[in-house]
Amino acid sequence: MNKGTVIIVGAGIAGLSAAYYLINDGWNVQIIEQNSLDNNCSYGNAGMIVPSHFTPMASPGMISQGIRWMFDKKSPFYVRPSLSWNLMDWGLKFMKYANKNHVDNHVEPLRDLNVYSSKLYDRLSQESDFDFELEQNGIMMLYKTKALEHEEIELAKRAQDLGLDVEIKSAAEIQALESDVQFDILGGILYKCDGKLNPMKLMKQLIAYLKSKGAIFQEQTTVKGYNITGKKIKELVTDKGNFAGDEFVIAPGAFLMELTNKLGLKLPLMPGKGYSFLYNPPSDVKLNHAALLLEAKVAVTPMDGKIRFGGTMELGSPNNKIYQNRVEGIVNSIPKYLKNLSVDYPKQDIWYGYRPCTPDGLPYLGRVSKYENIAIAAGAGMMGLSLGPAMGKAISQILSNRKFETDISVFSPDRFE
């Protein structure tokens, strides 16, 4: 049964996941992407599936920590100075939500969405069209200081209370998990509920699958506006022509505000620039688990025989510059935790992308009340890849007027109206 045509803006993991579930639910799908299909934030991320990330980025302590980091050009977090009203407005809202009540009210919806998304990855990996190195063997959270040890153990206990599979480990117990790597740590937490995958393989396989099912892709296409009648969008206006549809899904990652401002919608969001690079470890070193180097905020993911290192959160207007000191901060932190890995500054193939960061640390997921045929799937920040399948599945359910498996009401795109 043909349910009609859906125009999806954005070919990142949220947009492609929405396309996957929609096309299998009987919709015609067209995907509009402003870049090429092999150039968006979903390709270069750490590939982590993280039910462990049940607390929003807007949380107690983030403001004071962020201020301390601001004075270190190699720190994990940086706000590039700007007179931008969007940045100032975002910052004021972030301060409003960085409190315990906000966290307490949203840990369960975030946990449920991440856990459900992880299950959807399991199902996807069992299909014959997909083999994207999915391993649900856990992620190690590694720390070096007593202060962070206390915080992480408290967080791990809360995770256990929420029903997540989590183990608190000594340094020796972490070392026993990885015989080839020499750790210099105080201890760690193994979030057995977490997993990892190869995002490059996943994205390419999703695109190939969608094309085989009749999805139409329009690359290098910029949205200029919308043709609107009453409370319905009739056409998407682009520099490559107009695209008519019955439903429209806006999933453009960090460029959400550019598209929704044209619709008179208030969805505050800032791009958070991150860097990553691939490293060829020595032949006698194999890393089995993904890890987060907590004080440094660096992600470490074994991927296709290599190791991907990634990190930093640099808020500000998008640009095409690679700031060497940000990458040096990642490189310099690695031997402080992984003693036998000698990682040089990557002379080439440094990847960067922009995470879509909302001021309350929650994604935008659902319909908007101002229009009858628009749904939003964006703003998942550092959880973008982890939440992709669940966000896509939710969009499919919403457009077919079916109830979604978890409570997503707190992620309403209307919450800042």
Short mmCIF file of C-alpha atoms in Angstrom, two decimals:
data_model
loop_
_atom_site.label_atom_id
_atom_site.label_comp_id
_atom_site.label_asym_id
_atom_site.label_seq_id
_atom_site.Cartn_x
_atom_site.Cartn_y
_atom_site.Cartn_z
CA MET A 1 0.00 0.00 0.00
CA ASN A 2 1.39 3.38 -1.08
CA LYS A 3 0.91 5.84 1.76
CA GLY A 4 2.20 8.87 -0.16
CA THR A 5 5.48 10.74 -0.56
CA VAL A 6 7.76 11.85 2.25
CA ILE A 7 10.45 14.45 1.62
CA ILE A 8 13.33 14.04 4.09
CA VAL A 9 15.84 16.87 4.49
CA GLY A 10 19.18 15.48 5.62
CA ALA A 11 21.07 12.25 4.84
CA GLY A 12 22.67 11.78 8.24
CA ILE A 13 21.85 8.84 10.47
CA ALA A 14 18.51 10.32 11.59
CA GLY A 15 17.36 11.05 8.05
CA LEU A 16 18.51 7.70 6.65
CA SER A 17 16.96 5.81 9.55
CA ALA A 18 13.66 7.61 9.01
CA ALA A 19 13.88 6.74 5.31
CA TYR A 20 14.58 3.08 6.13
CA TYR A 21 11.50 2.66 8.34
CA LEU A 22 9.26 4.80 6.16
CA ILE A 23 10.07 3.01 2.90
CA ASN A 24 9.50 -0.35 4.60
CA ASP A 25 6.18 1.00 5.86
CA GLY A 26 4.88 1.78 2.39
CA TRP A 27 5.92 5.40 1.80
CA ASN A 28 7.67 6.82 -1.24
CA VAL A 29 10.82 8.55 -0.01
CA GLN A 30 12.93 11.37 -1.40
CA ILE A 31 16.01 12.55 0.48
CA ILE A 32 17.43 16.05 0.03
CA GLU A 33 21.05 16.54 1.16
CA GLN A 34 22.95 19.83 0.92
CA ASN A 35 26.35 18.07 0.77
CA SER A 36 27.42 14.86 -0.92
CA LEU A 37 26.22 11.58 0.54
CA ASP A 38 29.66 10.76 1.93
CA ASN A 39 30.12 14.03 3.82
CA ASN A 40 28.19 14.52 7.03
CA CYS A 41 28.62 14.24 10.79
CA SER A 42 27.45 10.63 10.94
CA TYR A 43 30.49 9.33 9.02
CA GLY A 44 33.32 10.48 11.24
CA ASN A 45 31.88 9.95 14.70
CA ALA A 46 33.06 7.46 17.30
CA GLY A 47 30.50 4.81 16.34
CA MET A 48 29.29 4.32 19.91
CA ILE A 49 25.87 3.04 21.02
CA VAL A 50 25.39 4.57 24.44
CA PRO A 51 22.50 3.72 26.77
CA SER A 52 25.09 4.88 29.34
CA HIS A 53 24.43 8.47 28.20
CA PHE A 54 21.17 8.85 30.07
CA THR A 55 21.98 12.30 31.45
CA PRO A 56 21.54 15.33 29.15
CA MET A 57 24.57 17.52 28.43
CA ALA A 58 22.82 20.32 30.35
CA SER A 59 23.59 18.99 33.82
CA PRO A 60 24.99 20.20 37.17
CA GLY A 61 28.67 21.10 37.05
CA MET A 62 28.85 21.63 33.31
CA ILE A 63 28.92 25.43 33.56
CA SER A 64 31.76 25.65 36.10
CA GLN A 65 33.73 22.93 34.26
CA GLY A 66 33.14 24.66 30.94
CA ILE A 67 34.44 27.98 32.32
CA ARG A 68 37.65 26.29 33.52
CA TRP A 69 38.16 24.65 30.14
CA MET A 70 37.66 27.97 28.34
CA PHE A 71 41.15 29.11 29.43
CA ASP A 72 42.87 26.12 27.82
CA LYS A 73 43.02 26.13 24.03
CA LYS A 74 43.56 22.35 24.01
CA SER A 75 40.71 21.57 26.40
CA PRO A 76 37.76 19.28 25.51
CA PHE A 77 35.29 22.18 25.47
CA TYR A 78 35.53 25.63 23.92
CA VAL A 79 33.16 28.40 22.95
CA ARG A 80 34.59 30.41 20.08
CA PRO A 81 34.06 34.11 20.92
CA SER A 82 31.28 35.65 18.89
CA LEU A 83 28.70 38.43 19.04
CA SER A 84 26.11 35.99 17.70
CA TRP A 85 22.70 36.42 19.32
CA ASN A 86 21.99 32.73 18.67
CA LEU A 87 25.05 31.76 20.73
CA MET A 88 24.16 34.09 23.59
CA ASP A 89 20.53 32.92 23.60
CA TRP A 90 21.67 29.28 23.55
CA GLY A 91 24.04 29.91 26.46
CA LEU A 92 21.37 31.56 28.59
CA LYS A 93 19.01 28.66 27.98
CA PHE A 94 21.76 26.15 28.74
CA MET A 95 22.38 27.79 32.12
CA LYS A 96 18.66 27.55 32.86
CA TYR A 97 18.58 23.80 32.28
CA ALA A 98 21.92 22.78 33.81
CA ASN A 99 20.42 21.61 37.09
CA LYS A 100 19.54 18.45 38.99
CA ASN A 101 15.78 18.67 38.43
CA HIS A 102 16.26 18.79 34.68
CA VAL A 103 18.45 15.69 34.78
CA ASP A 104 16.11 13.80 37.11
CA ASN A 105 13.12 14.50 34.88
CA HIS A 106 14.77 13.16 31.73
CA VAL A 107 17.04 10.22 32.62
CA GLU A 108 14.33 7.65 32.01
CA PRO A 109 13.12 8.93 28.60
CA LEU A 110 16.75 9.18 27.41
CA ARG A 111 17.56 5.72 28.76
CA ASP A 112 14.48 4.20 27.12
CA LEU A 113 15.16 5.81 23.74
CA ASN A 114 18.81 4.70 23.76
CA VAL A 115 18.00 1.14 24.87
CA TYR A 116 15.31 0.79 22.22
CA SER A 117 17.66 2.18 19.58
CA SER A 118 20.29 -0.37 20.58
CA LYS A 119 17.75 -3.15 20.04
CA LEU A 120 16.93 -1.75 16.61
CA TYR A 121 20.64 -1.92 15.71
CA ASP A 122 20.61 -5.57 16.75
CA ARG A 123 17.69 -6.25 14.42
CA LEU A 124 19.24 -4.30 11.55
CA SER A 125 22.53 -6.20 11.86
CA GLN A 126 20.69 -9.49 11.40
CA GLU A 127 19.44 -8.50 7.95
CA SER A 128 21.40 -9.85 5.00
CA ASP A 129 21.99 -6.38 3.52
CA PHE A 130 23.88 -5.17 6.58
CA ASP A 131 27.26 -5.92 8.16
CA PHE A 132 28.59 -2.85 9.94
CA GLU A 133 30.85 -4.37 12.64
CA LEU A 134 28.24 -4.23 15.37
CA GLU A 135 29.61 -5.42 18.71
CA GLN A 136 27.50 -5.13 21.84
CA ASN A 137 30.40 -5.87 24.18
CA GLY A 138 30.38 -2.71 26.28
CA ILE A 139 32.29 0.55 26.56
CA MET A 140 34.95 1.27 29.20
CA MET A 141 34.80 4.62 31.01
CA LEU A 142 38.37 5.24 32.21
CA TYR A 143 39.40 7.79 34.85
CA LYS A 144 42.65 8.89 36.47
CA THR A 145 41.58 11.05 39.42
CA LYS A 146 39.84 10.46 42.74
CA ALA A 147 37.38 13.26 42.08
CA LEU A 148 36.17 11.70 38.86
CA GLU A 149 36.21 8.23 40.39
CA HIS A 150 33.66 9.39 42.96
CA GLU A 151 31.44 10.99 40.29
CA GLU A 152 31.60 7.99 37.98
CA ILE A 153 30.85 5.44 40.68
CA GLU A 154 27.80 7.46 41.74
CA LEU A 155 26.69 7.64 38.10
CA ALA A 156 27.28 3.90 37.65
CA LYS A 157 25.14 3.13 40.70
CA ARG A 158 22.38 5.29 39.28
CA ALA A 159 22.68 3.44 35.99
CA GLN A 160 22.31 0.15 37.85
CA ASP A 161 19.22 1.50 39.60
CA LEU A 162 17.85 2.30 36.14
CA GLY A 163 18.29 -1.33 35.14
CA LEU A 164 21.39 -0.93 32.96
CA ASP A 165 24.11 -3.60 32.92
CA VAL A 166 27.09 -1.85 34.52
CA GLU A 167 30.19 -3.05 36.39
CA ILE A 168 32.55 -0.94 38.51
CA LYS A 169 36.14 -2.05 37.83
CA SER A 170 39.54 -1.55 39.44
CA ALA A 171 42.52 -0.67 37.25
CA ALA A 172 43.62 -4.32 37.39
CA GLU A 173 40.19 -5.52 36.32
CA ILE A 174 40.16 -3.11 33.39
CA GLN A 175 43.66 -4.27 32.47
CA ALA A 176 42.44 -7.89 32.44
CA LEU A 177 39.96 -6.99 29.71
CA GLU A 178 42.70 -5.74 27.36
CA SER A 179 45.94 -7.70 27.40
CA ASP A 180 47.59 -5.73 24.56
CA VAL A 181 47.15 -2.24 26.00
CA GLN A 182 49.00 -0.84 29.01
CA PHE A 183 46.70 1.41 31.01
CA ASP A 184 47.67 4.27 33.31
CA ILE A 185 44.39 4.77 35.14
CA LEU A 186 42.88 4.73 38.60
CA GLY A 187 39.96 2.57 37.52
CA GLY A 188 36.96 2.44 35.26
CA ILE A 189 33.34 1.55 34.68
CA LEU A 190 32.33 -1.08 32.13
CA TYR A 191 28.95 -0.21 30.67
CA LYS A 192 28.09 -3.64 29.31
CA CYS A 193 24.85 -2.18 27.96
CA ASP A 194 26.81 -0.15 25.39
CA GLY A 195 28.17 -1.14 22.01
CA LYS A 196 29.98 0.06 18.91
CA LEU A 197 29.83 -0.13 15.13
CA ASN A 198 31.55 1.18 12.01
CA PRO A 199 29.61 4.32 10.99
CA MET A 200 31.15 4.51 7.51
CA LYS A 201 29.96 1.00 6.67
CA LEU A 202 26.56 1.59 8.25
CA MET A 203 25.89 4.77 6.26
CA LYS A 204 27.00 3.30 2.94
CA GLN A 205 24.90 0.18 3.47
CA LEU A 206 21.81 2.21 4.41
CA ILE A 207 22.17 4.34 1.28
CA ALA A 208 22.62 1.27 -0.93
CA TYR A 209 19.61 -0.41 0.67
CA LEU A 210 17.39 2.65 0.25
CA LYS A 211 18.38 3.05 -3.38
CA SER A 212 17.55 -0.62 -4.00
CA LYS A 213 14.09 0.00 -2.53
CA GLY A 214 13.41 2.99 -4.78
CA ALA A 215 14.37 5.94 -2.57
CA ILE A 216 15.45 9.01 -4.54
CA PHE A 217 18.47 11.00 -3.38
CA GLN A 218 19.11 14.61 -4.35
CA GLU A 219 22.67 15.60 -3.38
CA GLN A 220 24.31 19.04 -3.31
CA THR A 221 20.90 20.63 -2.98
CA THR A 222 20.23 23.67 -0.80
CA VAL A 223 16.82 24.40 0.69
CA LYS A 224 15.73 27.97 -0.05
CA GLY A 225 12.24 27.95 1.41
CA TYR A 226 8.80 26.38 1.38
CA ASN A 227 5.53 26.74 -0.49
CA ILE A 228 2.84 26.72 2.19
CA THR A 229 -0.94 26.55 1.98
CA GLY A 230 -2.72 27.02 5.28
CA LYS A 231 -1.04 24.79 7.83
CA LYS A 232 0.48 22.45 5.25
CA ILE A 233 3.78 22.47 3.40
CA LYS A 234 3.14 21.76 -0.26
CA GLU A 235 6.64 22.01 -1.68
CA LEU A 236 10.23 22.28 -0.61
CA VAL A 237 11.92 25.05 -2.60
CA THR A 238 15.58 24.38 -3.44
CA ASP A 239 18.30 25.59 -5.79
CA LYS A 240 17.66 22.42 -7.87
CA GLY A 241 13.89 22.88 -8.19
CA ASN A 242 10.83 22.26 -6.04
CA PHE A 243 9.94 18.97 -4.36
CA ALA A 244 6.32 18.20 -3.56
CA GLY A 245 5.33 15.81 -0.81
CA ASP A 246 2.56 14.71 1.50
CA GLU A 247 4.82 14.75 4.57
CA PHE A 248 8.11 16.51 5.33
CA VAL A 249 10.78 15.34 7.77
CA ILE A 250 13.44 17.86 8.78
CA ALA A 251 16.59 16.00 9.87
CA PRO A 252 19.54 18.18 8.82
CA GLY A 253 21.73 17.78 11.89
CA ALA A 254 23.57 20.94 12.95
CA PHE A 255 21.90 23.04 10.24
CA LEU A 256 18.44 22.68 11.72
CA MET A 257 17.95 26.33 12.65
CA GLU A 258 18.67 27.52 9.10
CA LEU A 259 15.73 25.47 7.86
CA THR A 260 13.28 25.94 10.71
CA ASN A 261 13.80 29.71 10.96
CA LYS A 262 12.29 29.91 7.48
CA LEU A 263 9.18 28.30 8.94
CA GLY A 264 8.94 30.64 11.91
CA LEU A 265 9.78 27.84 14.35
CA LYS A 266 11.83 28.24 17.52
CA LEU A 267 14.26 25.35 17.79
CA PRO A 268 17.44 26.75 19.38
CA LEU A 269 20.54 24.79 18.46
CA MET A 270 24.28 25.35 18.19
CA PRO A 271 26.80 23.40 16.09
CA GLY A 272 29.39 21.66 18.27
CA LYS A 273 32.53 21.00 16.25
CA GLY A 274 34.35 17.77 16.89
CA TYR A 275 37.44 16.14 15.38
CA SER A 276 38.47 12.55 14.76
CA PHE A 277 41.18 10.58 13.02
CA LEU A 278 42.09 6.95 12.39
CA TYR A 279 45.26 5.40 13.82
CA ASN A 280 47.03 2.22 12.73
CA PRO A 281 48.12 0.48 15.94
CA PRO A 282 51.20 -1.77 16.06
CA SER A 283 50.55 -5.28 14.81
CA ASP A 284 50.86 -6.69 18.34
CA VAL A 285 48.25 -4.33 19.79
CA LYS A 286 44.56 -5.12 19.50
CA LEU A 287 41.90 -3.17 21.36
CA ASN A 288 38.72 -5.15 21.99
CA HIS A 289 36.51 -2.59 23.70
CA ALA A 290 35.66 1.01 22.92
CA ALA A 291 36.59 3.45 25.66
CA LEU A 292 36.10 7.00 26.85
CA LEU A 293 39.08 8.77 28.43
CA LEU A 294 36.98 10.72 30.85
CA GLU A 295 39.07 13.65 32.05
CA ALA A 296 40.18 14.29 28.46
CA LYS A 297 36.72 13.61 26.96
CA VAL A 298 38.32 11.52 24.21
CA ALA A 299 36.55 8.61 22.52
CA VAL A 300 38.55 5.53 21.52
CA THR A 301 36.93 3.02 19.16
CA PRO A 302 38.47 -0.03 17.45
CA MET A 303 37.20 0.06 13.89
CA ASP A 304 38.04 -2.11 10.88
CA GLY A 305 41.47 -3.05 12.27
CA LYS A 306 42.30 0.54 13.22
CA ILE A 307 41.48 2.79 16.15
CA ARG A 308 39.43 5.94 15.81
CA PHE A 309 40.19 8.74 18.26
CA GLY A 310 37.75 11.60 18.57
CA GLY A 311 36.84 14.46 20.81
CA THR A 312 36.40 18.16 21.59
CA MET A 313 33.24 20.24 21.64
CA GLU A 314 33.74 23.64 20.05
CA LEU A 315 30.59 25.75 19.99
CA GLY A 316 30.33 28.48 17.40
CA SER A 317 29.48 29.27 13.81
CA PRO A 318 30.48 26.56 11.31
CA ASN A 319 33.72 27.04 9.38
CA ASN A 320 36.11 24.92 7.33
CA LYS A 321 39.16 25.44 9.55
CA ILE A 322 41.01 22.70 11.40
CA TYR A 323 42.32 24.22 14.62
CA GLN A 324 45.56 22.38 15.32
CA ASN A 325 45.50 22.96 19.07
CA ARG A 326 42.13 21.21 19.36
CA VAL A 327 43.51 18.11 17.62
CA GLU A 328 46.73 18.31 19.68
CA GLY A 329 44.60 18.17 22.81
CA ILE A 330 43.25 14.79 21.68
CA VAL A 331 46.68 13.46 20.65
CA ASN A 332 48.42 14.58 23.85
CA SER A 333 45.83 12.93 26.07
CA ILE A 334 46.15 9.42 24.60
CA PRO A 335 49.47 8.28 26.20
CA LYS A 336 48.28 9.59 29.57
CA TYR A 337 45.80 6.68 29.60
CA LEU A 338 47.17 4.19 27.03
CA LYS A 339 50.88 4.07 27.76
CA ASN A 340 52.05 1.83 24.93
CA LEU A 341 50.31 3.71 22.13
CA SER A 342 52.57 6.25 20.46
CA VAL A 343 50.21 8.43 18.44
CA ASP A 344 51.65 11.27 16.36
CA TYR A 345 49.73 14.29 15.22
CA PRO A 346 47.86 13.13 12.09
CA LYS A 347 49.33 14.95 9.09
CA GLN A 348 46.30 14.22 6.93
CA ASP A 349 42.80 12.74 7.04
CA ILE A 350 41.71 14.75 10.06
CA TRP A 351 37.93 14.63 9.99
CA TYR A 352 35.69 17.23 11.56
CA GLY A 353 31.94 17.56 11.82
CA TYR A 354 29.26 19.44 13.72
CA ARG A 355 27.11 17.87 16.39
CA PRO A 356 23.64 19.44 16.68
CA CYS A 357 23.49 20.62 20.30
CA THR A 358 20.25 21.77 21.90
CA PRO A 359 20.45 24.01 24.99
CA ASP A 360 18.68 21.47 27.21
CA GLY A 361 20.67 18.49 25.88
CA LEU A 362 17.58 16.71 24.54
CA PRO A 363 16.81 15.87 20.91
CA TYR A 364 13.96 17.35 18.90
CA LEU A 365 11.67 14.49 17.91
CA GLY A 366 8.06 14.71 16.77
CA ARG A 367 5.59 16.88 14.93
CA VAL A 368 5.36 20.66 15.25
CA SER A 369 1.97 22.15 16.11
CA LYS A 370 2.27 25.06 13.68
CA TYR A 371 2.07 22.76 10.63
CA GLU A 372 0.14 19.58 9.96
CA ASN A 373 2.70 17.71 7.89
CA ILE A 374 6.13 18.48 9.34
CA ALA A 375 8.10 16.31 11.76
CA ILE A 376 11.54 16.99 13.23
CA ALA A 377 14.31 14.48 13.96
CA ALA A 378 17.46 16.34 15.01
CA GLY A 379 19.48 17.71 17.91
CA ALA A 380 20.77 14.50 19.47
CA GLY A 381 24.25 15.97 19.97
CA MET A 382 26.86 13.37 20.91
CA MET A 383 24.15 10.67 20.96
CA GLY A 384 23.29 11.17 17.29
CA LEU A 385 24.46 7.82 15.98
CA SER A 386 23.25 5.99 19.07
CA LEU A 387 19.72 7.39 18.79
CA GLY A 388 19.47 7.32 14.99
CA PRO A 389 17.38 4.15 14.53
CA ALA A 390 14.97 5.03 17.35
CA MET A 391 14.47 8.54 15.98
CA GLY A 392 13.85 7.15 12.50
CA LYS A 393 11.44 4.51 13.79
CA ALA A 394 9.57 7.15 15.82
CA ILE A 395 9.13 9.30 12.71
CA SER A 396 7.69 6.34 10.82
CA GLN A 397 5.24 5.62 13.65
CA ILE A 398 4.23 9.27 13.94
CA LEU A 399 3.54 9.70 10.23
CA SER A 400 1.35 6.58 10.28
CA ASN A 401 -0.48 7.73 13.43
CA ARG A 402 0.81 4.84 15.52
CA LYS A 403 2.01 5.01 19.10
CA PHE A 404 5.77 4.80 19.57
CA GLU A 405 7.33 2.25 21.89
CA THR A 406 8.77 4.78 24.37
CA ASP A 407 7.61 8.11 25.78
CA ILE A 408 8.99 10.83 23.51
CA SER A 409 6.73 13.67 24.67
CA VAL A 410 9.62 15.39 26.48
CA PHE A 411 11.49 15.66 23.16
CA SER A 412 8.71 17.75 21.55
CA PRO A 413 10.04 20.30 19.02
CA ASP A 414 7.47 22.76 20.42
CA ARG A 415 9.05 22.96 23.87
CA PHE A 416 10.73 26.34 23.28
CA GLU A 417 7.72 27.98 21.62
#
